[in-house]
Amino acid sequence: MASLKGRDFLKLLDFESEDIVHLLDLAHQLKALKRNGIVHRYFEGRNIVLLFEKTSTRTRCSFEVAGYDLGMGVTFLDPGSSQVSKKESIADTARVLSRFYDGIEYRGFGQKIVEELAEYADCPVWNGLTDEWHPTQMIADVMTMQENFGHDLRGRKLVFMGDARNNVANSLMVICAKLGINFVACGPAANQPEAWLVETCTAIAAGNGSTVLVTDDVERGCTGADVIYTDVWVSMGEPDEVWAQRIEALSPYQVNSQVMQYAGPDAIFMHCLPSYHDTNTTIGAKIAEQFGINEMEVTNEVFESAQSRVFDEAENRMHAIKAVIYATLSDEPIAD
Ligand code: CP
Ligand code: NVA
């Protein structure tokens, strides 16, 4: 495997399967260190900056805690507290931040912004979510699958239900193809992934002995699945006006007990979070008032069920992000 030291982490299409396996192995090792209380401040004296143009709980906290655990200084910048975009271009921001920091995390809108940041920065740039991709989420998700089904996931089946062309669905299709996991995008025509990506992933999957299926048929899509995965119906950056249309189009693709029955008793439920599974959020309550529904992409019953792994998945974000930071800043193996 080629070293990942000095590489950016922008999207999984840029990486070989063996690179992804390496990141997963590192993430499990780092999780064990943390669980066993073994101090791992490998990067004392180094600093990273987190640039967020969209809101976050998991990704921000994961980068912060991962940074602190590795002994680093961490700076958080939100759009309101920096010059980025309004007064300073991405190219200039990248060149300034590179003089201070050893790594830059970016969460925001178009993928081209994080690509430009990486082009001008002298240090690794990590994609903490764009409109198109969410690569750090993927390492955590596959880690969670490995904890449930064992290390080798070839031949397993993951179904993404709902808005099957968003950043999380796109990224899942790529990582499944790279690791030989059968991937199903299950949603209505308007919410299915773009043809070029399906073609690209189908070819990668074929090389790894797996398949990509795009379907609007819930029973066909979910039968025999090992993982049922969903995400919000409207992503950050999309206008509020799309809610009505999405609720109508995606309600048949809600993850409920019928879907979990198609999958079977050994299947697990996953969600990147945050999730609208009840009305205990401002938006959830507003949608309930406006559209008369109390749960959206997943029912509260499935979310809270014994098959749900959503909080393991959330924890794994931190270990996964620590692995990405580690691998792009050092090629020294971690001592067990
Ligand atoms: N899953 C995820 O990226 O969560 P946040 O938006 O809270 O970072
Ligand atoms: N698709 C969601 C993922 C959030 C982690 C969004 O972009 O809002």
mmCIF file of C-alpha atoms and ligand atoms in Angstrom:
data_model
loop_
_atom_site.group_PDB
_atom_site.id
_atom_site.type_symbol
_atom_site.label_atom_id
_atom_site.label_comp_id
_atom_site.label_asym_id
_atom_site.label_seq_id
_atom_site.Cartn_x
_atom_site.Cartn_y
_atom_site.Cartn_z
ATOM 1 C CA MET A 1 0.000 0.000 0.000
ATOM 2 C CA ALA A 2 1.258 3.480 -0.853
ATOM 3 C CA SER A 3 1.640 5.839 2.120
ATOM 4 C CA LEU A 4 -1.223 8.268 2.653
ATOM 5 C CA LYS A 5 1.097 10.786 4.373
ATOM 6 C CA GLY A 6 0.585 14.225 2.870
ATOM 7 C CA ARG A 7 -2.563 13.185 0.964
ATOM 8 C CA ASP A 8 -5.838 15.101 1.025
ATOM 9 C CA PHE A 9 -9.023 13.228 1.981
ATOM 10 C CA LEU A 10 -11.643 14.724 -0.337
ATOM 11 C CA LYS A 11 -13.664 11.802 -1.745
ATOM 12 C CA LEU A 12 -13.330 8.021 -1.718
ATOM 13 C CA LEU A 13 -13.103 7.727 -5.500
ATOM 14 C CA ASP A 14 -9.534 9.087 -5.075
ATOM 15 C CA PHE A 15 -8.489 6.071 -2.972
ATOM 16 C CA GLU A 16 -7.696 2.421 -3.659
ATOM 17 C CA SER A 17 -9.565 -0.341 -1.814
ATOM 18 C CA GLU A 18 -6.393 -1.181 0.128
ATOM 19 C CA ASP A 19 -6.092 2.445 1.321
ATOM 20 C CA ILE A 20 -9.629 2.251 2.691
ATOM 21 C CA VAL A 21 -8.886 -1.082 4.398
ATOM 22 C CA HIS A 22 -5.784 0.536 5.945
ATOM 23 C CA LEU A 23 -7.852 3.452 7.305
ATOM 24 C CA LEU A 24 -10.381 0.996 8.749
ATOM 25 C CA ASP A 25 -7.635 -1.037 10.451
ATOM 26 C CA LEU A 26 -6.139 2.145 11.905
ATOM 27 C CA ALA A 27 -9.547 3.297 13.144
ATOM 28 C CA HIS A 28 -10.092 0.002 14.998
ATOM 29 C CA GLN A 29 -6.584 0.241 16.507
ATOM 30 C CA LEU A 30 -7.171 3.821 17.645
ATOM 31 C CA LYS A 31 -10.560 2.870 19.112
ATOM 32 C CA ALA A 32 -8.872 0.093 21.130
ATOM 33 C CA LEU A 33 -6.237 2.532 22.428
ATOM 34 C CA LYS A 34 -8.935 4.966 23.542
ATOM 35 C CA ARG A 35 -11.082 2.229 25.096
ATOM 36 C CA ASN A 36 -8.071 0.881 27.016
ATOM 37 C CA GLY A 37 -7.127 4.326 28.288
ATOM 38 C CA ILE A 38 -3.775 4.280 26.465
ATOM 39 C CA VAL A 39 -2.529 7.808 25.851
ATOM 40 C CA HIS A 40 -1.777 8.407 22.141
ATOM 41 C CA ARG A 41 -0.571 12.000 21.873
ATOM 42 C CA TYR A 42 1.500 11.299 18.754
ATOM 43 C CA PHE A 43 1.237 14.825 17.348
ATOM 44 C CA GLU A 44 2.110 17.100 20.254
ATOM 45 C CA GLY A 45 3.050 20.581 19.047
ATOM 46 C CA ARG A 46 1.001 20.317 15.859
ATOM 47 C CA ASN A 47 -2.217 22.187 15.111
ATOM 48 C CA ILE A 48 -5.299 21.749 12.927
ATOM 49 C CA VAL A 49 -8.092 24.099 11.854
ATOM 50 C CA LEU A 50 -11.746 23.229 11.292
ATOM 51 C CA LEU A 51 -13.597 25.386 8.774
ATOM 52 C CA PHE A 52 -17.383 24.970 8.882
ATOM 53 C CA GLU A 53 -19.778 26.702 6.469
ATOM 54 C CA LYS A 54 -22.630 24.356 7.529
ATOM 55 C CA THR A 55 -23.670 23.305 11.028
ATOM 56 C CA SER A 56 -22.422 20.120 12.733
ATOM 57 C CA THR A 57 -22.402 18.178 15.970
ATOM 58 C CA ARG A 58 -20.662 14.852 15.229
ATOM 59 C CA THR A 59 -18.089 15.952 12.657
ATOM 60 C CA ARG A 60 -16.951 19.009 14.572
ATOM 61 C CA CYS A 61 -16.742 17.175 17.909
ATOM 62 C CA SER A 62 -14.996 14.223 16.264
ATOM 63 C CA PHE A 63 -12.280 16.413 14.769
ATOM 64 C CA GLU A 64 -11.901 18.317 18.053
ATOM 65 C CA VAL A 65 -11.675 15.238 20.294
ATOM 66 C CA ALA A 66 -9.495 13.346 17.790
ATOM 67 C CA GLY A 67 -7.168 16.344 17.644
ATOM 68 C CA TYR A 68 -6.967 16.681 21.429
ATOM 69 C CA ASP A 69 -6.416 12.921 21.887
ATOM 70 C CA LEU A 70 -3.525 13.128 19.410
ATOM 71 C CA GLY A 71 -2.026 15.997 21.435
ATOM 72 C CA MET A 72 -2.790 18.710 18.900
ATOM 73 C CA GLY A 73 -4.116 22.250 19.155
ATOM 74 C CA VAL A 74 -7.476 22.717 17.420
ATOM 75 C CA THR A 75 -9.051 25.928 16.076
ATOM 76 C CA PHE A 76 -12.753 26.018 15.069
ATOM 77 C CA LEU A 77 -13.877 28.625 12.520
ATOM 78 C CA ASP A 78 -17.489 29.156 11.498
ATOM 79 C CA PRO A 79 -18.585 31.435 8.659
ATOM 80 C CA GLY A 80 -19.524 34.176 11.111
ATOM 81 C CA SER A 81 -16.079 34.335 12.714
ATOM 82 C CA SER A 82 -13.705 34.299 9.732
ATOM 83 C CA GLN A 83 -13.096 36.215 6.525
ATOM 84 C CA VAL A 84 -13.601 33.131 4.326
ATOM 85 C CA SER A 85 -15.566 33.782 1.119
ATOM 86 C CA LYS A 86 -16.909 37.209 2.131
ATOM 87 C CA LYS A 87 -13.592 39.053 2.267
ATOM 88 C CA GLU A 88 -11.027 36.406 1.356
ATOM 89 C CA SER A 89 -11.007 33.866 -1.457
ATOM 90 C CA ILE A 90 -10.641 30.127 -0.896
ATOM 91 C CA ALA A 91 -7.217 30.206 -2.571
ATOM 92 C CA ASP A 92 -5.939 32.965 -0.257
ATOM 93 C CA THR A 93 -7.502 31.326 2.816
ATOM 94 C CA ALA A 94 -5.768 28.034 1.953
ATOM 95 C CA ARG A 95 -2.371 29.725 1.637
ATOM 96 C CA VAL A 96 -2.798 31.620 4.910
ATOM 97 C CA LEU A 97 -4.035 28.647 6.930
ATOM 98 C CA SER A 98 -1.221 26.453 5.567
ATOM 99 C CA ARG A 99 1.303 28.786 7.227
ATOM 100 C CA PHE A 100 -0.276 28.133 10.648
ATOM 101 C CA TYR A 101 -1.657 24.615 10.570
ATOM 102 C CA ASP A 102 -0.692 21.006 9.829
ATOM 103 C CA GLY A 103 -4.140 20.070 8.498
ATOM 104 C CA ILE A 104 -7.383 21.754 7.416
ATOM 105 C CA GLU A 105 -10.900 20.338 7.732
ATOM 106 C CA TYR A 106 -13.607 21.859 5.541
ATOM 107 C CA ARG A 107 -17.398 21.400 5.654
ATOM 108 C CA GLY A 108 -19.475 23.328 3.171
ATOM 109 C CA PHE A 109 -21.270 23.472 -0.138
ATOM 110 C CA GLY A 110 -19.881 22.460 -3.547
ATOM 111 C CA GLN A 111 -17.124 19.843 -3.730
ATOM 112 C CA LYS A 112 -15.181 22.224 -5.965
ATOM 113 C CA ILE A 113 -14.606 24.496 -2.945
ATOM 114 C CA VAL A 114 -12.837 21.804 -0.927
ATOM 115 C CA GLU A 115 -10.939 20.749 -4.072
ATOM 116 C CA GLU A 116 -9.740 24.342 -4.531
ATOM 117 C CA LEU A 117 -8.774 24.585 -0.871
ATOM 118 C CA ALA A 118 -6.686 21.431 -1.289
ATOM 119 C CA GLU A 119 -5.078 22.715 -4.473
ATOM 120 C CA TYR A 120 -3.763 25.817 -2.721
ATOM 121 C CA ALA A 121 -3.016 24.376 0.743
ATOM 122 C CA ASP A 122 0.403 22.920 1.580
ATOM 123 C CA CYS A 123 -0.997 20.595 4.215
ATOM 124 C CA PRO A 124 -3.632 17.787 4.065
ATOM 125 C CA VAL A 125 -7.240 18.945 3.586
ATOM 126 C CA TRP A 126 -10.042 16.753 4.959
ATOM 127 C CA ASN A 127 -13.600 16.870 3.606
ATOM 128 C CA GLY A 128 -16.028 17.053 6.536
ATOM 129 C CA LEU A 129 -19.069 16.992 4.139
ATOM 130 C CA THR A 130 -19.933 18.743 0.918
ATOM 131 C CA ASP A 131 -23.119 18.728 -1.161
ATOM 132 C CA GLU A 132 -21.729 15.749 -3.095
ATOM 133 C CA TRP A 133 -19.694 13.631 -0.636
ATOM 134 C CA HIS A 134 -19.239 12.712 3.043
ATOM 135 C CA PRO A 135 -16.115 10.516 3.091
ATOM 136 C CA THR A 136 -15.230 10.494 6.821
ATOM 137 C CA GLN A 137 -18.758 9.230 7.582
ATOM 138 C CA MET A 138 -18.006 6.190 5.431
ATOM 139 C CA ILE A 139 -15.023 4.975 7.434
ATOM 140 C CA ALA A 140 -17.185 5.105 10.592
ATOM 141 C CA ASP A 141 -20.062 3.320 8.855
ATOM 142 C CA VAL A 142 -17.965 0.454 7.550
ATOM 143 C CA MET A 143 -16.234 0.157 10.962
ATOM 144 C CA THR A 144 -19.700 -0.263 12.480
ATOM 145 C CA MET A 145 -20.593 -2.923 9.918
ATOM 146 C CA GLN A 146 -17.342 -4.770 10.677
ATOM 147 C CA GLU A 147 -18.162 -4.732 14.391
ATOM 148 C CA ASN A 148 -21.408 -6.502 13.580
ATOM 149 C CA PHE A 149 -20.525 -8.805 10.678
ATOM 150 C CA GLY A 150 -16.756 -9.323 10.928
ATOM 151 C CA HIS A 151 -13.875 -7.754 9.082
ATOM 152 C CA ASP A 152 -14.549 -9.179 5.620
ATOM 153 C CA LEU A 153 -17.777 -7.655 4.325
ATOM 154 C CA ARG A 154 -17.591 -9.000 0.760
ATOM 155 C CA GLY A 155 -20.981 -10.271 -0.383
ATOM 156 C CA ARG A 156 -22.955 -8.398 2.295
ATOM 157 C CA LYS A 157 -25.854 -6.209 1.174
ATOM 158 C CA LEU A 158 -26.438 -2.572 2.160
ATOM 159 C CA VAL A 159 -29.608 -0.744 1.093
ATOM 160 C CA PHE A 160 -29.850 3.051 1.148
ATOM 161 C CA MET A 161 -33.515 4.102 1.432
ATOM 162 C CA GLY A 162 -34.957 7.494 0.467
ATOM 163 C CA ASP A 163 -32.983 10.421 -0.993
ATOM 164 C CA ALA A 164 -30.614 8.032 -2.727
ATOM 165 C CA ARG A 165 -28.637 10.759 -4.530
ATOM 166 C CA ASN A 166 -27.442 12.799 -1.573
ATOM 167 C CA ASN A 167 -23.883 13.091 -0.269
ATOM 168 C CA VAL A 168 -24.201 10.108 2.094
ATOM 169 C CA ALA A 169 -25.856 7.822 -0.490
ATOM 170 C CA ASN A 170 -23.240 8.735 -3.139
ATOM 171 C CA SER A 171 -20.419 8.012 -0.735
ATOM 172 C CA LEU A 172 -21.920 4.702 0.427
ATOM 173 C CA MET A 173 -22.175 3.546 -3.176
ATOM 174 C CA VAL A 174 -18.464 4.199 -3.665
ATOM 175 C CA ILE A 175 -17.232 2.549 -0.454
ATOM 176 C CA CYS A 176 -19.462 -0.493 -0.965
ATOM 177 C CA ALA A 177 -18.153 -0.907 -4.527
ATOM 178 C CA LYS A 178 -14.544 -0.571 -3.326
ATOM 179 C CA LEU A 179 -15.019 -3.191 -0.608
ATOM 180 C CA GLY A 180 -17.118 -5.736 -2.534
ATOM 181 C CA ILE A 181 -20.345 -4.992 -0.637
ATOM 182 C CA ASN A 182 -23.562 -5.223 -2.692
ATOM 183 C CA PHE A 183 -25.181 -1.777 -2.770
ATOM 184 C CA VAL A 184 -28.833 -0.917 -3.420
ATOM 185 C CA ALA A 185 -30.110 2.644 -3.943
ATOM 186 C CA CYS A 186 -33.836 2.457 -3.210
ATOM 187 C CA GLY A 187 -35.932 5.547 -3.973
ATOM 188 C CA PRO A 188 -38.141 7.154 -6.604
ATOM 189 C CA ALA A 189 -36.668 8.099 -10.009
ATOM 190 C CA ALA A 190 -36.073 11.749 -9.074
ATOM 191 C CA ASN A 191 -34.049 10.748 -5.998
ATOM 192 C CA GLN A 192 -31.870 8.124 -7.613
ATOM 193 C CA PRO A 193 -28.111 8.576 -8.058
ATOM 194 C CA GLU A 194 -26.644 10.153 -11.195
ATOM 195 C CA ALA A 195 -26.008 7.762 -14.092
ATOM 196 C CA TRP A 196 -22.246 8.473 -14.323
ATOM 197 C CA LEU A 197 -21.773 7.530 -10.668
ATOM 198 C CA VAL A 198 -23.831 4.353 -10.973
ATOM 199 C CA GLU A 199 -21.770 3.362 -14.038
ATOM 200 C CA THR A 200 -18.478 4.153 -12.302
ATOM 201 C CA CYS A 201 -19.428 2.238 -9.152
ATOM 202 C CA THR A 202 -20.856 -0.715 -11.089
ATOM 203 C CA ALA A 203 -17.488 -1.131 -12.817
ATOM 204 C CA ILE A 204 -15.546 -0.838 -9.518
ATOM 205 C CA ALA A 205 -17.963 -3.261 -7.807
ATOM 206 C CA ALA A 206 -17.625 -5.808 -10.622
ATOM 207 C CA GLY A 207 -13.866 -5.820 -10.060
ATOM 208 C CA ASN A 208 -14.499 -6.640 -6.387
ATOM 209 C CA GLY A 209 -17.209 -9.273 -6.967
ATOM 210 C CA SER A 210 -20.232 -7.163 -5.964
ATOM 211 C CA THR A 211 -23.123 -5.316 -7.591
ATOM 212 C CA VAL A 212 -24.921 -1.968 -7.635
ATOM 213 C CA LEU A 213 -28.702 -1.954 -7.990
ATOM 214 C CA VAL A 214 -30.913 1.114 -8.384
ATOM 215 C CA THR A 215 -34.605 0.431 -7.759
ATOM 216 C CA ASP A 216 -37.883 2.054 -6.757
ATOM 217 C CA ASP A 217 -39.211 -1.288 -5.449
ATOM 218 C CA VAL A 218 -38.916 -1.437 -1.642
ATOM 219 C CA GLU A 219 -39.554 -5.182 -1.255
ATOM 220 C CA ARG A 220 -37.095 -6.096 -4.014
ATOM 221 C CA GLY A 221 -34.505 -3.646 -2.700
ATOM 222 C CA CYS A 222 -34.653 -4.632 0.971
ATOM 223 C CA THR A 223 -35.181 -8.387 0.894
ATOM 224 C CA GLY A 224 -32.243 -10.164 2.514
ATOM 225 C CA ALA A 225 -30.339 -6.957 3.324
ATOM 226 C CA ASP A 226 -27.698 -6.958 6.049
ATOM 227 C CA VAL A 227 -27.898 -3.182 6.511
ATOM 228 C CA ILE A 228 -30.801 -0.809 6.016
ATOM 229 C CA TYR A 229 -29.454 2.735 5.906
ATOM 230 C CA THR A 230 -31.257 6.046 5.589
ATOM 231 C CA ASP A 231 -30.643 9.794 5.916
ATOM 232 C CA VAL A 232 -32.737 12.960 6.090
ATOM 233 C CA TRP A 233 -35.044 13.725 3.145
ATOM 234 C CA VAL A 234 -33.791 17.312 2.816
ATOM 235 C CA SER A 235 -30.071 17.968 3.227
ATOM 236 C CA MET A 236 -28.292 21.057 4.504
ATOM 237 C CA GLY A 237 -28.179 23.773 1.872
ATOM 238 C CA GLU A 238 -31.441 22.718 0.179
ATOM 239 C CA PRO A 239 -34.316 25.229 0.302
ATOM 240 C CA ASP A 240 -37.250 24.761 2.712
ATOM 241 C CA GLU A 241 -39.628 24.750 -0.276
ATOM 242 C CA VAL A 242 -38.616 21.195 -1.205
ATOM 243 C CA TRP A 243 -40.031 19.661 1.997
ATOM 244 C CA ALA A 244 -43.587 19.177 0.655
ATOM 245 C CA GLN A 245 -42.448 17.425 -2.509
ATOM 246 C CA ARG A 246 -39.883 15.267 -0.661
ATOM 247 C CA ILE A 247 -42.392 14.162 1.970
ATOM 248 C CA GLU A 248 -44.793 13.063 -0.726
ATOM 249 C CA ALA A 249 -42.160 11.350 -2.878
ATOM 250 C CA LEU A 250 -40.121 9.710 -0.111
ATOM 251 C CA SER A 251 -42.788 8.604 2.404
ATOM 252 C CA PRO A 252 -43.075 5.187 0.661
ATOM 253 C CA TYR A 253 -39.338 4.782 1.335
ATOM 254 C CA GLN A 254 -39.531 5.420 5.095
ATOM 255 C CA VAL A 255 -37.641 2.809 7.106
ATOM 256 C CA ASN A 256 -40.333 1.132 9.216
ATOM 257 C CA SER A 257 -40.975 -2.316 10.690
ATOM 258 C CA GLN A 258 -42.139 -3.665 7.309
ATOM 259 C CA VAL A 259 -38.815 -2.677 5.723
ATOM 260 C CA MET A 260 -36.881 -4.307 8.580
ATOM 261 C CA GLN A 261 -38.989 -7.458 8.101
ATOM 262 C CA TYR A 262 -38.033 -7.620 4.426
ATOM 263 C CA ALA A 263 -34.402 -7.402 5.525
ATOM 264 C CA GLY A 264 -34.694 -10.052 8.233
ATOM 265 C CA PRO A 265 -33.976 -10.393 11.960
ATOM 266 C CA ASP A 266 -30.186 -10.246 11.664
ATOM 267 C CA ALA A 267 -30.160 -6.999 9.712
ATOM 268 C CA ILE A 268 -29.034 -3.781 11.371
ATOM 269 C CA PHE A 269 -30.360 -0.240 10.942
ATOM 270 C CA MET A 270 -27.936 2.628 10.329
ATOM 271 C CA HIS A 271 -28.274 6.415 9.942
ATOM 272 C CA CYS A 272 -25.518 9.050 9.783
ATOM 273 C CA LEU A 273 -27.629 11.333 12.067
ATOM 274 C CA PRO A 274 -29.117 13.775 12.837
ATOM 275 C CA SER A 275 -32.505 12.098 12.298
ATOM 276 C CA TYR A 276 -36.154 13.131 12.259
ATOM 277 C CA HIS A 277 -37.609 10.097 14.024
ATOM 278 C CA ASP A 278 -39.871 12.079 16.372
ATOM 279 C CA THR A 279 -41.057 15.641 16.955
ATOM 280 C CA ASN A 280 -38.421 16.542 19.575
ATOM 281 C CA THR A 281 -36.628 18.970 17.261
ATOM 282 C CA THR A 282 -37.644 22.420 16.028
ATOM 283 C CA ILE A 283 -37.872 21.237 12.415
ATOM 284 C CA GLY A 284 -39.549 17.933 13.342
ATOM 285 C CA ALA A 285 -42.222 19.825 15.280
ATOM 286 C CA LYS A 286 -42.729 22.313 12.443
ATOM 287 C CA ILE A 287 -43.127 19.515 9.883
ATOM 288 C CA ALA A 288 -45.594 17.728 12.183
ATOM 289 C CA GLU A 289 -47.675 20.890 12.419
ATOM 290 C CA GLN A 290 -47.515 21.596 8.680
ATOM 291 C CA PHE A 291 -47.828 18.090 7.218
ATOM 292 C CA GLY A 292 -49.329 16.018 10.036
ATOM 293 C CA ILE A 293 -46.455 13.480 10.254
ATOM 294 C CA ASN A 294 -44.533 12.708 13.441
ATOM 295 C CA GLU A 295 -41.652 10.746 11.954
ATOM 296 C CA MET A 296 -39.933 11.017 8.615
ATOM 297 C CA GLU A 297 -37.125 8.923 7.108
ATOM 298 C CA VAL A 298 -37.290 6.338 9.924
ATOM 299 C CA THR A 299 -39.963 5.470 12.458
ATOM 300 C CA ASN A 300 -39.195 5.980 16.111
ATOM 301 C CA GLU A 301 -39.830 2.245 16.610
ATOM 302 C CA VAL A 302 -36.982 1.236 14.252
ATOM 303 C CA PHE A 303 -34.683 4.038 15.442
ATOM 304 C CA GLU A 304 -35.021 2.855 19.060
ATOM 305 C CA SER A 305 -35.075 -0.883 18.247
ATOM 306 C CA ALA A 306 -32.478 -3.511 19.138
ATOM 307 C CA GLN A 307 -31.486 -3.597 15.447
ATOM 308 C CA SER A 308 -30.458 0.070 15.480
ATOM 309 C CA ARG A 309 -26.700 0.828 15.582
ATOM 310 C CA VAL A 310 -26.914 4.602 15.191
ATOM 311 C CA PHE A 311 -25.042 5.546 18.363
ATOM 312 C CA ASP A 312 -22.192 3.077 17.757
ATOM 313 C CA GLU A 313 -21.952 4.660 14.326
ATOM 314 C CA ALA A 314 -21.836 8.146 15.861
ATOM 315 C CA GLU A 315 -19.061 7.124 18.274
ATOM 316 C CA ASN A 316 -17.098 5.608 15.418
ATOM 317 C CA ARG A 317 -17.019 8.986 13.651
ATOM 318 C CA MET A 318 -14.386 10.094 16.147
ATOM 319 C CA HIS A 319 -12.187 7.000 15.792
ATOM 320 C CA ALA A 320 -12.517 7.127 12.002
ATOM 321 C CA ILE A 321 -11.613 10.800 11.788
ATOM 322 C CA LYS A 322 -8.641 10.195 14.073
ATOM 323 C CA ALA A 323 -7.490 7.493 11.647
ATOM 324 C CA VAL A 324 -7.805 9.875 8.684
ATOM 325 C CA ILE A 325 -5.810 12.555 10.517
ATOM 326 C CA TYR A 326 -3.191 10.010 11.592
ATOM 327 C CA ALA A 327 -2.723 8.399 8.188
ATOM 328 C CA THR A 328 -2.389 11.695 6.330
ATOM 329 C CA LEU A 329 0.134 13.109 8.824
ATOM 330 C CA SER A 330 2.270 10.041 9.576
ATOM 331 C CA ASP A 331 3.280 6.752 7.990
ATOM 332 C CA GLU A 332 4.620 5.249 11.212
ATOM 333 C CA PRO A 333 2.685 2.126 12.217
ATOM 334 C CA ILE A 334 0.820 2.408 15.527
ATOM 335 C CA ALA A 335 2.269 0.153 18.242
ATOM 336 C CA ASP A 336 -0.408 -2.196 19.672
HETATM 337 N N1 CP B 1 -23.296 12.687 10.553
HETATM 338 C C1 CP B 1 -22.838 13.959 10.608
HETATM 339 O O1 CP B 1 -22.011 14.400 9.790
HETATM 340 O O2 CP B 1 -23.298 14.667 11.663
HETATM 341 P P1 CP B 1 -23.068 16.237 11.935
HETATM 342 O O3 CP B 1 -23.818 16.987 10.850
HETATM 343 O O4 CP B 1 -23.612 16.469 13.298
HETATM 344 O O5 CP B 1 -21.595 16.527 11.830
HETATM 345 N N1 NVA B 2 -27.359 14.438 3.873
HETATM 346 C C1 NVA B 2 -27.210 15.143 5.117
HETATM 347 C C2 NVA B 2 -26.106 14.517 5.932
HETATM 348 C C3 NVA B 2 -25.886 15.156 7.273
HETATM 349 C C4 NVA B 2 -24.791 14.517 8.042
HETATM 350 C C5 NVA B 2 -26.931 16.603 4.853
HETATM 351 O O1 NVA B 2 -26.104 16.912 3.987
HETATM 352 O O2 NVA B 2 -27.559 17.454 5.500
#
